[in-house]
Short mmCIF file of C-alpha atoms and ligand atoms in Angstrom, two decimals:
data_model
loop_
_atom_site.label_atom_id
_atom_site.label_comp_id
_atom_site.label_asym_id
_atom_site.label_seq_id
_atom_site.Cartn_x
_atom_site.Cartn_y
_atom_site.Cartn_z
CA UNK V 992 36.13 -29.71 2.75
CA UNK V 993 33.19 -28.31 1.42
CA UNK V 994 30.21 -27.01 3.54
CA UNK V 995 28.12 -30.12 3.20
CA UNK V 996 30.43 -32.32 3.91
CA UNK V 997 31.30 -30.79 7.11
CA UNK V 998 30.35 -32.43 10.47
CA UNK V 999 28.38 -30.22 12.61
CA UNK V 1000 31.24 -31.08 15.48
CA UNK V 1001 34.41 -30.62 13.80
CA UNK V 1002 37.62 -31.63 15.79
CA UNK V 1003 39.32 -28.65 13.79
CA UNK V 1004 41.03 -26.08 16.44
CA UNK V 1005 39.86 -23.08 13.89
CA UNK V 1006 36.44 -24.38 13.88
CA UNK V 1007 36.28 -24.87 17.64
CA UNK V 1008 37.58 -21.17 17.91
CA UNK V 1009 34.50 -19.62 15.31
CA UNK V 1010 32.63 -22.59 14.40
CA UNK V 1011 30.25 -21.10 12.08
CA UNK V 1012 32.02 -18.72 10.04
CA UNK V 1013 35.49 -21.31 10.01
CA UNK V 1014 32.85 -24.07 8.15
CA UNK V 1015 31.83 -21.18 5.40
CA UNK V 1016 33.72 -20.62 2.15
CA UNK V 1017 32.29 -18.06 -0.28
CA UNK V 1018 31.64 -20.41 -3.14
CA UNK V 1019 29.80 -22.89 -0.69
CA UNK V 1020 26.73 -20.60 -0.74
CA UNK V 1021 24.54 -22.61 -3.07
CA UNK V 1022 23.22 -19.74 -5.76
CA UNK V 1023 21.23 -21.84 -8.71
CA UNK V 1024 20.79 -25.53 -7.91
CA UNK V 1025 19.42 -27.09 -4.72
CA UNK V 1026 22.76 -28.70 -3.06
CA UNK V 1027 22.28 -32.29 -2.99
CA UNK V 1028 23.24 -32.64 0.91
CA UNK V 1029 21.74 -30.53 4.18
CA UNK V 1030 23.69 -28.29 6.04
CA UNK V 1031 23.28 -27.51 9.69
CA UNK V 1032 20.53 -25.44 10.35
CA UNK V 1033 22.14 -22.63 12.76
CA UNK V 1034 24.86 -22.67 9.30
CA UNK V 1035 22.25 -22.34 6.52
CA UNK V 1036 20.20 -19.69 9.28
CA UNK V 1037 23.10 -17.98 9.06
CA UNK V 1038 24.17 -17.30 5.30
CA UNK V 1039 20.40 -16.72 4.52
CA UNK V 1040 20.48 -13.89 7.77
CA UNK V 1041 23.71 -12.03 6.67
CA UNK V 1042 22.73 -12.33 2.95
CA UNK V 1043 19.71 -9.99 3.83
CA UNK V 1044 21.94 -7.46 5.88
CA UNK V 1045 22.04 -5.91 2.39
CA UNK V 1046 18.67 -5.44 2.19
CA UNK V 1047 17.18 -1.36 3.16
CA UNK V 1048 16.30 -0.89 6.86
CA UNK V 1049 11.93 -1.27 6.74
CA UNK V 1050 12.14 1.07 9.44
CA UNK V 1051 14.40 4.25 7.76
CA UNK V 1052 12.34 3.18 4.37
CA UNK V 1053 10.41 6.44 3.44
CA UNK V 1054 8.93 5.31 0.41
CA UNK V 1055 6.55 2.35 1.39
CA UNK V 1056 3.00 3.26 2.82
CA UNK V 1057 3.20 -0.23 4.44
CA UNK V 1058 3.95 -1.36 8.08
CA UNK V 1059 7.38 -1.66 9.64
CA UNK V 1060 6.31 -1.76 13.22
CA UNK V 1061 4.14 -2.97 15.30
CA UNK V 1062 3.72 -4.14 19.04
CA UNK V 1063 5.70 -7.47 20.10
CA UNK V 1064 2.39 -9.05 21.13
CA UNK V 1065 0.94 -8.88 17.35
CA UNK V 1066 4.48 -10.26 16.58
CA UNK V 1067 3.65 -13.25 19.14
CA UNK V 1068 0.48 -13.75 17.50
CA UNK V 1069 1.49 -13.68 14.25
CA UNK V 1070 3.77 -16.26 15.13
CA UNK V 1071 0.95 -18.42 16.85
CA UNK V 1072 -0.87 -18.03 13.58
CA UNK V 1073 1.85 -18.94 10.98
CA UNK V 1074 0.86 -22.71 10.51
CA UNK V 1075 -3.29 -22.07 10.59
CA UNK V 1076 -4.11 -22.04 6.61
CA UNK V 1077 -6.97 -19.32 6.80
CA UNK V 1078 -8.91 -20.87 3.83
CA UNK V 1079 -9.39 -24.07 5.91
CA UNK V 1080 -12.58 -22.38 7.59
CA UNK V 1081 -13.63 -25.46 9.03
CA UNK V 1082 -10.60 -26.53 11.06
CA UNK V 1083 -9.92 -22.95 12.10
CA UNK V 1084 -13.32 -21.93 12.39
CA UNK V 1085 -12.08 -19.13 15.11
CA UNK V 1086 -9.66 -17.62 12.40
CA UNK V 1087 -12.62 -17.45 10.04
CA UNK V 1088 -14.74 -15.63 12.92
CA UNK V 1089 -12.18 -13.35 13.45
CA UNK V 1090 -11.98 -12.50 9.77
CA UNK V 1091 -15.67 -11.62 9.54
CA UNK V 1092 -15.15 -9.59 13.10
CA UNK V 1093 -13.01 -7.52 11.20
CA UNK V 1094 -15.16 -7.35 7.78
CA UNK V 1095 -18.27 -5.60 10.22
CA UNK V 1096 -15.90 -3.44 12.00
CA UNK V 1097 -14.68 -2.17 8.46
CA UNK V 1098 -18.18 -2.01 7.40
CA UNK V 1099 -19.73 -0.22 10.72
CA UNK V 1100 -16.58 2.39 10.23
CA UNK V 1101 -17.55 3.09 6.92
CA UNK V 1102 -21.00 3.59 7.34
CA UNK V 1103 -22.25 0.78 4.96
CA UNK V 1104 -25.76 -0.32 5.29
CA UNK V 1105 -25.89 -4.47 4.82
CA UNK V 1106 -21.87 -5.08 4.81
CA UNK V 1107 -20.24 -7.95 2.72
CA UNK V 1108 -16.85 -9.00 2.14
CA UNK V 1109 -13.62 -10.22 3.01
CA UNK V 1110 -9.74 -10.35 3.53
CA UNK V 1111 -7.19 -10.11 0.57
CA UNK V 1112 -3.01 -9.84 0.45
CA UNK V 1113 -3.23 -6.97 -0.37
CA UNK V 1114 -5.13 -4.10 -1.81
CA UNK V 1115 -4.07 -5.19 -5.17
CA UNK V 1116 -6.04 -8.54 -4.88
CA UNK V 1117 -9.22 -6.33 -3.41
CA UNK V 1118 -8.93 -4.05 -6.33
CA UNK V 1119 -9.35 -7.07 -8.34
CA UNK V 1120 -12.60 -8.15 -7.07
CA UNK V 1121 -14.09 -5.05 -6.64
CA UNK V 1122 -13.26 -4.27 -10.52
CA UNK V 1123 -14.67 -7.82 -11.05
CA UNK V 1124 -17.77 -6.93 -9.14
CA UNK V 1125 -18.33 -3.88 -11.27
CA UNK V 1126 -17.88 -5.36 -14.63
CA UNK V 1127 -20.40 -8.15 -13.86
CA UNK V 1128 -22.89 -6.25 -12.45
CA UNK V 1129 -22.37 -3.72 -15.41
CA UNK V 1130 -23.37 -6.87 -17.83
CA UNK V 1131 -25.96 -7.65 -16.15
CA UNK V 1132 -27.29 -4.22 -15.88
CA UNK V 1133 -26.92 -3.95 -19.97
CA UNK V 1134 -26.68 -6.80 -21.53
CA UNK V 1135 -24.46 -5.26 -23.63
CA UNK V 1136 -21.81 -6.99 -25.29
CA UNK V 1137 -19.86 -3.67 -26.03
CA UNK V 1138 -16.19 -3.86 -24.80
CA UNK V 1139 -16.41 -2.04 -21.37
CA UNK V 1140 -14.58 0.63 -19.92
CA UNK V 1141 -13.21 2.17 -16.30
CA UNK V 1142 -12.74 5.61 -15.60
CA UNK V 1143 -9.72 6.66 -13.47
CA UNK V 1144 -7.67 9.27 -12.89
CA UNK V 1145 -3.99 8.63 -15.03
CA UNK V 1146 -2.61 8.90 -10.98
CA UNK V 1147 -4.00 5.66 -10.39
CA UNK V 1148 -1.50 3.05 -8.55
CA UNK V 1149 -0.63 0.11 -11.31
CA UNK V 1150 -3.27 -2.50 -9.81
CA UNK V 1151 -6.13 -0.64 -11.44
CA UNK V 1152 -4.16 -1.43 -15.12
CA UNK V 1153 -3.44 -4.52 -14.32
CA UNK V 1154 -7.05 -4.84 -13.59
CA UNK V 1155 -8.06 -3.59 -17.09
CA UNK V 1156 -5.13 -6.06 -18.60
CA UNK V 1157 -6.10 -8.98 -17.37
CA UNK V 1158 -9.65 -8.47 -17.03
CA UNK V 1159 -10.11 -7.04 -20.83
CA UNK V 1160 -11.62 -3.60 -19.41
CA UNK V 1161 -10.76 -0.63 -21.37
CA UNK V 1162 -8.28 2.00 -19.00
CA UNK V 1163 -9.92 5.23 -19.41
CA UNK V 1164 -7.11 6.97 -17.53
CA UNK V 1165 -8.22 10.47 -16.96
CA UNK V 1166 -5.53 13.01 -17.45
CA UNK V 1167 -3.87 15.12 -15.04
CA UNK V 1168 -3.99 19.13 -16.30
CA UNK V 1169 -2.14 22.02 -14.56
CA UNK V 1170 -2.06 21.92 -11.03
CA UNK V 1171 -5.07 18.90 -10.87
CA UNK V 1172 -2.86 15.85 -9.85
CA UNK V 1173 -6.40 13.82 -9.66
CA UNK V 1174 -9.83 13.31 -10.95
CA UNK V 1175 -12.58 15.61 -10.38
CA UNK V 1176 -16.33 14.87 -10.98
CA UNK V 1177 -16.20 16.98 -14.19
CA UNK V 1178 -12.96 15.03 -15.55
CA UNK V 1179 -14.59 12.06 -14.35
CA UNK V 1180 -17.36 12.51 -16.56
CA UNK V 1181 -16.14 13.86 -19.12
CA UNK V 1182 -15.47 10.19 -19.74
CA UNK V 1183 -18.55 8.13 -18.92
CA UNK V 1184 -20.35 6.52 -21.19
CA UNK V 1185 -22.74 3.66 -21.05
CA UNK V 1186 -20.03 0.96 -21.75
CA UNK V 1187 -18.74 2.63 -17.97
CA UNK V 1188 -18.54 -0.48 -15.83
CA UNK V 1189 -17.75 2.12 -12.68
CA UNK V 1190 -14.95 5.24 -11.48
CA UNK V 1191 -12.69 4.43 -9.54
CA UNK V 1192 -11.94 7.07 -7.00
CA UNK V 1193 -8.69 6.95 -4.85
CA UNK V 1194 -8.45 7.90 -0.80
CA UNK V 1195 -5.36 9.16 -1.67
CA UNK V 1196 -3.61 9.20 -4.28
CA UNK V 1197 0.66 7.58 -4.50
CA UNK V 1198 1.99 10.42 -5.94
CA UNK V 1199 1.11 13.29 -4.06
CA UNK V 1200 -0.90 11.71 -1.28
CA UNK V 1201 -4.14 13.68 -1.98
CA UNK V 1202 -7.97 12.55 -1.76
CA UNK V 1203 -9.99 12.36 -4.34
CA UNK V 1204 -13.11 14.31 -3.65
CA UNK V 1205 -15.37 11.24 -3.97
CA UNK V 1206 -18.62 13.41 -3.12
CA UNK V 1207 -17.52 15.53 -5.84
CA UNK V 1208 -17.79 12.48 -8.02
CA UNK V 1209 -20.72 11.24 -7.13
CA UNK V 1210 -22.80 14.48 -7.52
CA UNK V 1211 -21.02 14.69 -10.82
CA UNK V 1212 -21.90 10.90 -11.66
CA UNK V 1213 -26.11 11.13 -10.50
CA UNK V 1214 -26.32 14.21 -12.96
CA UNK V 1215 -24.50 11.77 -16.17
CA UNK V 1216 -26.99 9.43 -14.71
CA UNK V 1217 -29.78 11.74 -14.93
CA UNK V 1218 -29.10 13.22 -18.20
CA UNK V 1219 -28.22 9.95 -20.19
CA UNK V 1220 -29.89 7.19 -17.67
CA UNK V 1221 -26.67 5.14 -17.45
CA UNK V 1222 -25.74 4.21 -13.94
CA UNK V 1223 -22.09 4.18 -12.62
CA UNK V 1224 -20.89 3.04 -9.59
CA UNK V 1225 -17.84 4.21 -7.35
CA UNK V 1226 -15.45 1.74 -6.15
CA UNK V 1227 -13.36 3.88 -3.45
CA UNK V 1228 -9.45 2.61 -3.50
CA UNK V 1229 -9.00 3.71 -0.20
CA UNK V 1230 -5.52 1.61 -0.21
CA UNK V 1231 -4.20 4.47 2.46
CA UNK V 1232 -7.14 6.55 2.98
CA UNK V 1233 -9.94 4.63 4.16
CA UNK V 1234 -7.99 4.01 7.52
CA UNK V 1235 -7.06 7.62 7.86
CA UNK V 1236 -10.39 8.95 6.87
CA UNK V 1237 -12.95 7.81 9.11
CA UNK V 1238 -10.53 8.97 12.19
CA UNK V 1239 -9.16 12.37 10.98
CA UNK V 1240 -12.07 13.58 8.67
CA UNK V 1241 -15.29 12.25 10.34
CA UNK V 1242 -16.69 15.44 8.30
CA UNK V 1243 -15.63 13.94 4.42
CA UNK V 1244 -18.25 12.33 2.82
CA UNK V 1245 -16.29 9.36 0.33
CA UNK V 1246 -17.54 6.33 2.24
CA UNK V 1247 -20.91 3.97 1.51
CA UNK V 1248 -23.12 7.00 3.08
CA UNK V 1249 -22.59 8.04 -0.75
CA UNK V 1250 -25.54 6.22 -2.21
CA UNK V 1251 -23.35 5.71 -5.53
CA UNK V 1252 -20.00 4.17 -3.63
CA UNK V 1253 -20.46 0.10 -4.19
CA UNK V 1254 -17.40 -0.97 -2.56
CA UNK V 1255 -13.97 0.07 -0.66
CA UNK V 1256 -10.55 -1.46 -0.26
CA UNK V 1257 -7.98 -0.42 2.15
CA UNK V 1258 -4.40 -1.89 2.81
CA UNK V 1259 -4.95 -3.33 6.40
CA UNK V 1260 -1.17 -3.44 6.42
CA UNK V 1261 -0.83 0.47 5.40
CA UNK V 1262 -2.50 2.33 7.98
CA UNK V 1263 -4.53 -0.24 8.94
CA UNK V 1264 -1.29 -0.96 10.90
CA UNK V 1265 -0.59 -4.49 10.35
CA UNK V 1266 2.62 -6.12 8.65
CA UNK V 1267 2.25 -7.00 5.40
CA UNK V 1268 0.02 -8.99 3.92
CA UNK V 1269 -3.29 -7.91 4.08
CA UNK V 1270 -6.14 -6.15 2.64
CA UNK V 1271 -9.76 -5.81 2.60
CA UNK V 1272 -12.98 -5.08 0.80
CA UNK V 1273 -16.13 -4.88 1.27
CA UNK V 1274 -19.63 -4.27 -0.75
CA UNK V 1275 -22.24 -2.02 0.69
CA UNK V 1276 -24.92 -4.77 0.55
CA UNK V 1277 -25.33 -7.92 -1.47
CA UNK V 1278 -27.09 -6.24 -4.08
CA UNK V 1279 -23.19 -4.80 -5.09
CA UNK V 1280 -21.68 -8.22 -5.15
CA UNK V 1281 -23.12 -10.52 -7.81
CA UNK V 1282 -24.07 -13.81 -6.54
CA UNK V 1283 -22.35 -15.76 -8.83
CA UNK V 1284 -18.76 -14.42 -8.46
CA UNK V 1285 -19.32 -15.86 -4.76
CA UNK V 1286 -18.57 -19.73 -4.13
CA UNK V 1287 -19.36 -22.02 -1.28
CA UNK V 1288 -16.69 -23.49 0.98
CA UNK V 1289 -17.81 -26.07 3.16
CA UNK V 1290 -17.49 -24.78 6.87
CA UNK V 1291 -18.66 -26.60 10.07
CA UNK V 1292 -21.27 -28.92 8.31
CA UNK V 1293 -22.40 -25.68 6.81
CA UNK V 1294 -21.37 -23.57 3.94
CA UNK V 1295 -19.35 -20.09 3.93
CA UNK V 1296 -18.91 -17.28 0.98
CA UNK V 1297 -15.94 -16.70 -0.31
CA UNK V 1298 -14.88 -14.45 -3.29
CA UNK V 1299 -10.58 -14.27 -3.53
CA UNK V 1300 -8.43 -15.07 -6.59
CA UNK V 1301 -5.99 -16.71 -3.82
CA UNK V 1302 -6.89 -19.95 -1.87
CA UNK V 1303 -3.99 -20.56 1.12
CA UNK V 1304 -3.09 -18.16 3.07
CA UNK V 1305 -1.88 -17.86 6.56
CA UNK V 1306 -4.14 -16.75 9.82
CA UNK V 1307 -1.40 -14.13 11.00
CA UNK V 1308 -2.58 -11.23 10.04
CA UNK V 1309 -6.03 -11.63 10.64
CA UNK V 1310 -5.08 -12.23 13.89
CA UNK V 1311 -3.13 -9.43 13.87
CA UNK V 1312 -5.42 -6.47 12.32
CA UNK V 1313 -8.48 -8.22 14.62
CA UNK V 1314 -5.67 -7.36 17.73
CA UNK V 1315 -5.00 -3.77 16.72
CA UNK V 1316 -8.99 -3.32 15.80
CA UNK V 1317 -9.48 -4.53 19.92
CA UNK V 1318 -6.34 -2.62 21.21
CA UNK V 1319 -6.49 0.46 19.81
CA UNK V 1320 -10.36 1.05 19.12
CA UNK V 1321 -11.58 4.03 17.40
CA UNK V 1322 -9.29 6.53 19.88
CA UNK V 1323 -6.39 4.79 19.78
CA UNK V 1324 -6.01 4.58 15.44
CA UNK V 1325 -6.92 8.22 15.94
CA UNK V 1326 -3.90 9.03 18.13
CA UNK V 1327 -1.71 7.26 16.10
CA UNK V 1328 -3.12 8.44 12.64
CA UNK V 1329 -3.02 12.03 14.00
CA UNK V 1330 0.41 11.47 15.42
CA UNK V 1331 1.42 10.52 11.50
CA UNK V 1332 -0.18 13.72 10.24
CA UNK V 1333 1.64 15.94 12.25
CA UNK V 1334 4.46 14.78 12.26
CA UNK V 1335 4.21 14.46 7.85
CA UNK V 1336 2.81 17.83 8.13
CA UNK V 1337 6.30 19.60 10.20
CA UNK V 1338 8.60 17.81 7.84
CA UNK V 1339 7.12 19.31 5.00
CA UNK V 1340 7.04 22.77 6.19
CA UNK V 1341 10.59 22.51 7.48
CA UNK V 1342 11.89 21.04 4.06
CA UNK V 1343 10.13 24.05 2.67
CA UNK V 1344 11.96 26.11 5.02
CA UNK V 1345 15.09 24.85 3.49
CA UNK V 1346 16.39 26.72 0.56
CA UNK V 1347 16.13 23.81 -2.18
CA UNK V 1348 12.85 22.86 -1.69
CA UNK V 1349 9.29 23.35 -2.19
CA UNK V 1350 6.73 21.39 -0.71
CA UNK V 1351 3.77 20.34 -3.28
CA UNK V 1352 1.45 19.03 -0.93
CA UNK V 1353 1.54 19.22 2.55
CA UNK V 1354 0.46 16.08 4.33
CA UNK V 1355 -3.00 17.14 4.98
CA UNK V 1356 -4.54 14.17 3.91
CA UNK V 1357 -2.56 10.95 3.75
CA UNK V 1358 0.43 11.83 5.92
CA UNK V 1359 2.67 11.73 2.53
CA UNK V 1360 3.57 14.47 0.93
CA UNK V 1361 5.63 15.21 -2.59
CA UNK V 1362 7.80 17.95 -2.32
CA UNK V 1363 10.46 19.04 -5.54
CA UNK V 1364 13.56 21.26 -6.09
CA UNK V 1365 13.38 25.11 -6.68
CA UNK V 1366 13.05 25.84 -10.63
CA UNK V 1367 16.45 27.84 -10.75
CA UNK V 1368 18.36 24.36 -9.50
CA UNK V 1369 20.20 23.00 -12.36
CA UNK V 1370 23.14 21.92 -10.55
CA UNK V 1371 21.63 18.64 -8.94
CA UNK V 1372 17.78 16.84 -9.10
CA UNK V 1373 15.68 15.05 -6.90
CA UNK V 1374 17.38 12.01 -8.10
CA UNK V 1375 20.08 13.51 -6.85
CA UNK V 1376 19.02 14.25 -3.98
CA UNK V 1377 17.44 10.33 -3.28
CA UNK V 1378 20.65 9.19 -4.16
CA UNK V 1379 22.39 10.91 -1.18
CA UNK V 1380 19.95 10.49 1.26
CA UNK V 1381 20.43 6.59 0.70
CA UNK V 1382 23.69 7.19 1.79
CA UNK V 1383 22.16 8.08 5.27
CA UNK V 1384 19.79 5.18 5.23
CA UNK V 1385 16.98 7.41 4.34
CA UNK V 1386 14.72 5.61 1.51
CA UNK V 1387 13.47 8.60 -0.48
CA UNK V 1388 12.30 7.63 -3.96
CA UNK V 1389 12.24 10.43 -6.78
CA UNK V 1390 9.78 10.57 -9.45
CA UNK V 1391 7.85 11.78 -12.19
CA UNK V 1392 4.40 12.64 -12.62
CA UNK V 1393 1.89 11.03 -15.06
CA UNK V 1394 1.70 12.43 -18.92
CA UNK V 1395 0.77 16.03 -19.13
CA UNK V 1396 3.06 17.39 -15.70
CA UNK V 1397 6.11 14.73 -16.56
CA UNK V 1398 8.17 17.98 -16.49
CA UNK V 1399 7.65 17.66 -12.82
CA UNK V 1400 9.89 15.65 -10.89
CA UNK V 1401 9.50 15.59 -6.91
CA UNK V 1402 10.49 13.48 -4.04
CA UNK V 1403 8.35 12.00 -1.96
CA UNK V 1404 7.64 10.90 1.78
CA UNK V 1405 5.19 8.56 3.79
CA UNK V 1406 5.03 8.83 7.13
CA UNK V 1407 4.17 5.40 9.13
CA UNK V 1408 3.43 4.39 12.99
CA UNK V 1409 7.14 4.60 14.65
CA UNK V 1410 8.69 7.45 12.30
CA UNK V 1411 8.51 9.39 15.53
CA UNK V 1412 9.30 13.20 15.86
CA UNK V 1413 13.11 12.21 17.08
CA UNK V 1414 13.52 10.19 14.12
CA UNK V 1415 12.30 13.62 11.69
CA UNK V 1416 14.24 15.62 13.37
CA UNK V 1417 17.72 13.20 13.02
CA UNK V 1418 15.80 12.85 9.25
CA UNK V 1419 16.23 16.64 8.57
CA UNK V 1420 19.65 17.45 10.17
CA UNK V 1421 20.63 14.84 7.35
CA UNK V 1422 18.72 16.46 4.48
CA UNK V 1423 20.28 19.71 5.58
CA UNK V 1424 23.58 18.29 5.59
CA UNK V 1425 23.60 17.35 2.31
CA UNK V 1426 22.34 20.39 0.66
CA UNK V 1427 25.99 22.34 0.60
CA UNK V 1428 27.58 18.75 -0.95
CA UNK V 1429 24.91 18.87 -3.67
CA UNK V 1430 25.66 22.58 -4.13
CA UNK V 1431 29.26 21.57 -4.70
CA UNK V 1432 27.97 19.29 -7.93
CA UNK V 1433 28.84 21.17 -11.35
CA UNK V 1434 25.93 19.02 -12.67
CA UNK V 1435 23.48 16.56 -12.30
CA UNK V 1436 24.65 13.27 -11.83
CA UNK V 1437 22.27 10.06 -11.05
CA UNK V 1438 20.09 9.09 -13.67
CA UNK V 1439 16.64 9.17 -13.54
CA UNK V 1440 15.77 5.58 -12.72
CA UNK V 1441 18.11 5.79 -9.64
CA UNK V 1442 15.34 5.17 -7.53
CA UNK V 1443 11.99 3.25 -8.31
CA UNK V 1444 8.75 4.91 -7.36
CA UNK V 1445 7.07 3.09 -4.63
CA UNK V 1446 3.76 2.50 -3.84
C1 PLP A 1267 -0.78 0.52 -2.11
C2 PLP A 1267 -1.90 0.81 -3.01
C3 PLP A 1267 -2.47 -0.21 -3.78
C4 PLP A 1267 -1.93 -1.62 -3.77
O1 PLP A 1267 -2.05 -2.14 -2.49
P1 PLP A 1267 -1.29 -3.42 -1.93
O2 PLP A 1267 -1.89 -3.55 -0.58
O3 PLP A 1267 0.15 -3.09 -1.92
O4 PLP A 1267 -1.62 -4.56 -2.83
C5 PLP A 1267 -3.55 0.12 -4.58
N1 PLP A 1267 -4.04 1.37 -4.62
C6 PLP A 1267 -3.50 2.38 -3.88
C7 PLP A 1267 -4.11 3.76 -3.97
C8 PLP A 1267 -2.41 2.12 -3.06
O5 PLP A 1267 -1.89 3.12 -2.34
#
């Protein structure tokens, strides 16, 4: 009897005995065509439940700056939320309230004058509009119908060439050199020119989780301006940073106090804390934001802004980042984001305590830090090493670095609300154990694209 056929109250003595699992064979499981019958729904909950036992644990999952916990009553609003459509301003005109609540908070933290902007999925989507902001206003500033360009260092995270790709921008990826992992405001630069829609600046960067010293930038960007009178903006992709920032740095100047910085994004489900997704961004004034990228939704009679590449969406995490903006306040993502550091910067300083490894940066900024093997290790890699951690449930993806230091290959880890100190410490007795099995290896033996590098 096949799955579809089967009554949800069989008469069957095995069925009666383990009713679910007694009604499931393995070729039952429909794979590429939509069965033409419905199954129970506690049946069909289950396959699609145990099918994702297979999937990492979010929690033990080093490699993802996004959220893997938060507090059971965001959960229960998330939940409440899952139905509202948060484009339908006008029926959920609270939702939309909420999302503009949020927009002046994120403006007010980072110091912008005449804030405007809105939610996204995801940085990616924010990174989009901000790029789109910059080339428009760059056409309108010229006239010019030169093909345009974007300056960013080559440690960019893939949105910003995707950006370029789709948008028909030129990628000036800047080059890492030496022991620079980022752009500087003379590398910067070095590669203006007046077909420079904007440089894109990154609070931090994936690969080593350093900041980009923004200031730095922008002094280097008002002399170009001075010297050749072409004007380029900064869009800050503060994917990670621009919720660490403001609480653990109040004395770094990368926000819209720089005159030259048009817009930020941040992640609101990295450390803005909330699952994922969601993102924001937000122009210093309107003068940033082009008027005619922005269209009219009717809302309450009236009409409301709204600049996003996606249309439906749901309310939950609004909701949710609008509940951890109220809960926590200003102290409370402080305790948290300083918990994070610490805690990134004792795992790096005990891995560098351990005999294999040497820590490259040391979770002083984001709370990430790369760290790679000793240069006489030939026995094993950092691919190596990923591979066994996984074994432990430990997601620790190995990589390599842009063009220039691709002889450098390092491992890398982000540390999230809810990695607590207990779980570092179980996190290290693990990488410890390992190290003699790895010393046993006569030679390297996963492949480099063992593990994927995750942003
Ligand atoms: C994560 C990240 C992105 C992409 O953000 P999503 O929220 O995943 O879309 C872009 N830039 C940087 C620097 C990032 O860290």
């Amino acid at each position: 009897m096949s799955l579809h056929d089967s009554p949800v109250h069989s008469r069957d003595d095995i069925v009666e005995v383990n009713p679910l699992y007694a009604r499931l064979g393995v070729d039952e499981v429909p794979k590429n065509r939509m069965p033409d019958r419905p199954m129970a729904a506690d049946a069909a909950y289950q396959i699609v439940h145990d099918e994702l036992l297979l999937d990492g644990i979010a929690r033990t999952n080093l490699a993802t700056f996004v959220t893997t916990w938060m507090e059971p009553q965001a959960r229960t609003l998330m939940d409440e939320c899952a139905d509202k459509n948060m484009i339908d301003k006008d029926e959920y005109p609270q939702t939309a309230e909420l999302e503009r609540r949020c927009v002046r908070m994120l403006g007010d933290l980072w110091n912008a004058p005449d804030p405007i902007g809105c939610s996204t999925t995801g940085s990616s989507e924010a990174c989009m509009l901000g790029g789109l902001a910059l080339k428009r206003r760059w056409q309108q500033r010229t006239g010019s119908s030169a093909r345009p360009n974007l300056v960013m260092g080559a440690n960019v995270q893939v949105v910003w060439e995707k950006f370029c790709n789709y948008w028909d921008v030129e990628a000036r990826l800047v080059p890492i050199e030496g022991d620079r992992f980022h752009l500087d405001g003379e590398s910067a630069v070095a590669h203006c020119d007046e077909n420079t829609i904007g440089v894109v600046a990154i609070l931090g960067s994936t690969f080593d989780g350093s900041y980009e010293p923004v200031a730095e930038i922008a002094g280097a960007l008002d002399d170009f301006e001075q010297r050749t009178g072409s004007h380029v903006p900064i869009h800050v992709d503060g994917a990670s940073g621009a919720m660490i920032a403001p609480f653990l740095d109040p004395d770094l100047r990368w926000d819209f106090s720089l005159e030259r910085v048009a817009s930020i994004n941040t992640s609101g489900h990295k450390y803005g804390l909330v699952y994922p997704g969601i993102g924001w961004v937000v122009w210093r004034d309107k003068g940033t934001l082009p008027e005619e990228l922005v269209f009219k939704v009717d809302y309450l009679g009236g009409e409301q802004p709204t600049f996003t590449l996606n249309f439906s969406r749901p309310g939950s995490q609004i909701a949710a980042q609008y509940f951890n903006f109220i809960r926590l306040g200003r102290d409370g993502y402080h305790a948290v984001q300083q918990k994070c550091r610490d805690i990134a910067r004792y795992l790096s300083s005990a891995l560098g305590d351990m005999k294999p490894f040497e820590p490259l940066t040391n979770g002083f900024e984001l709370p990430a830090f790369a760290f790679k093997l000793r240069d006489d290790i030939e026995a094993y890699t950092v691919y190596d090493v990923s591979m066994r951690l996984r074994e432990h449930s430990w997601i620790v993806p190995a990589y390599k670095f842009p063009k220039n230091r691709d002889d450098l290959h390092v491992l890398r880890i982000v540390v999230r609300n809810g990695f607590s100190r207990d779980l570092a410490e179980l996190f290290l007795r693990d990488a410890q154990r390992l190290v003699p099995m790895l010393e046993r290896q006569s030679k390297p033996f996963a492949s480099e694209d063992a593990t994927s590098f995750h942003h």
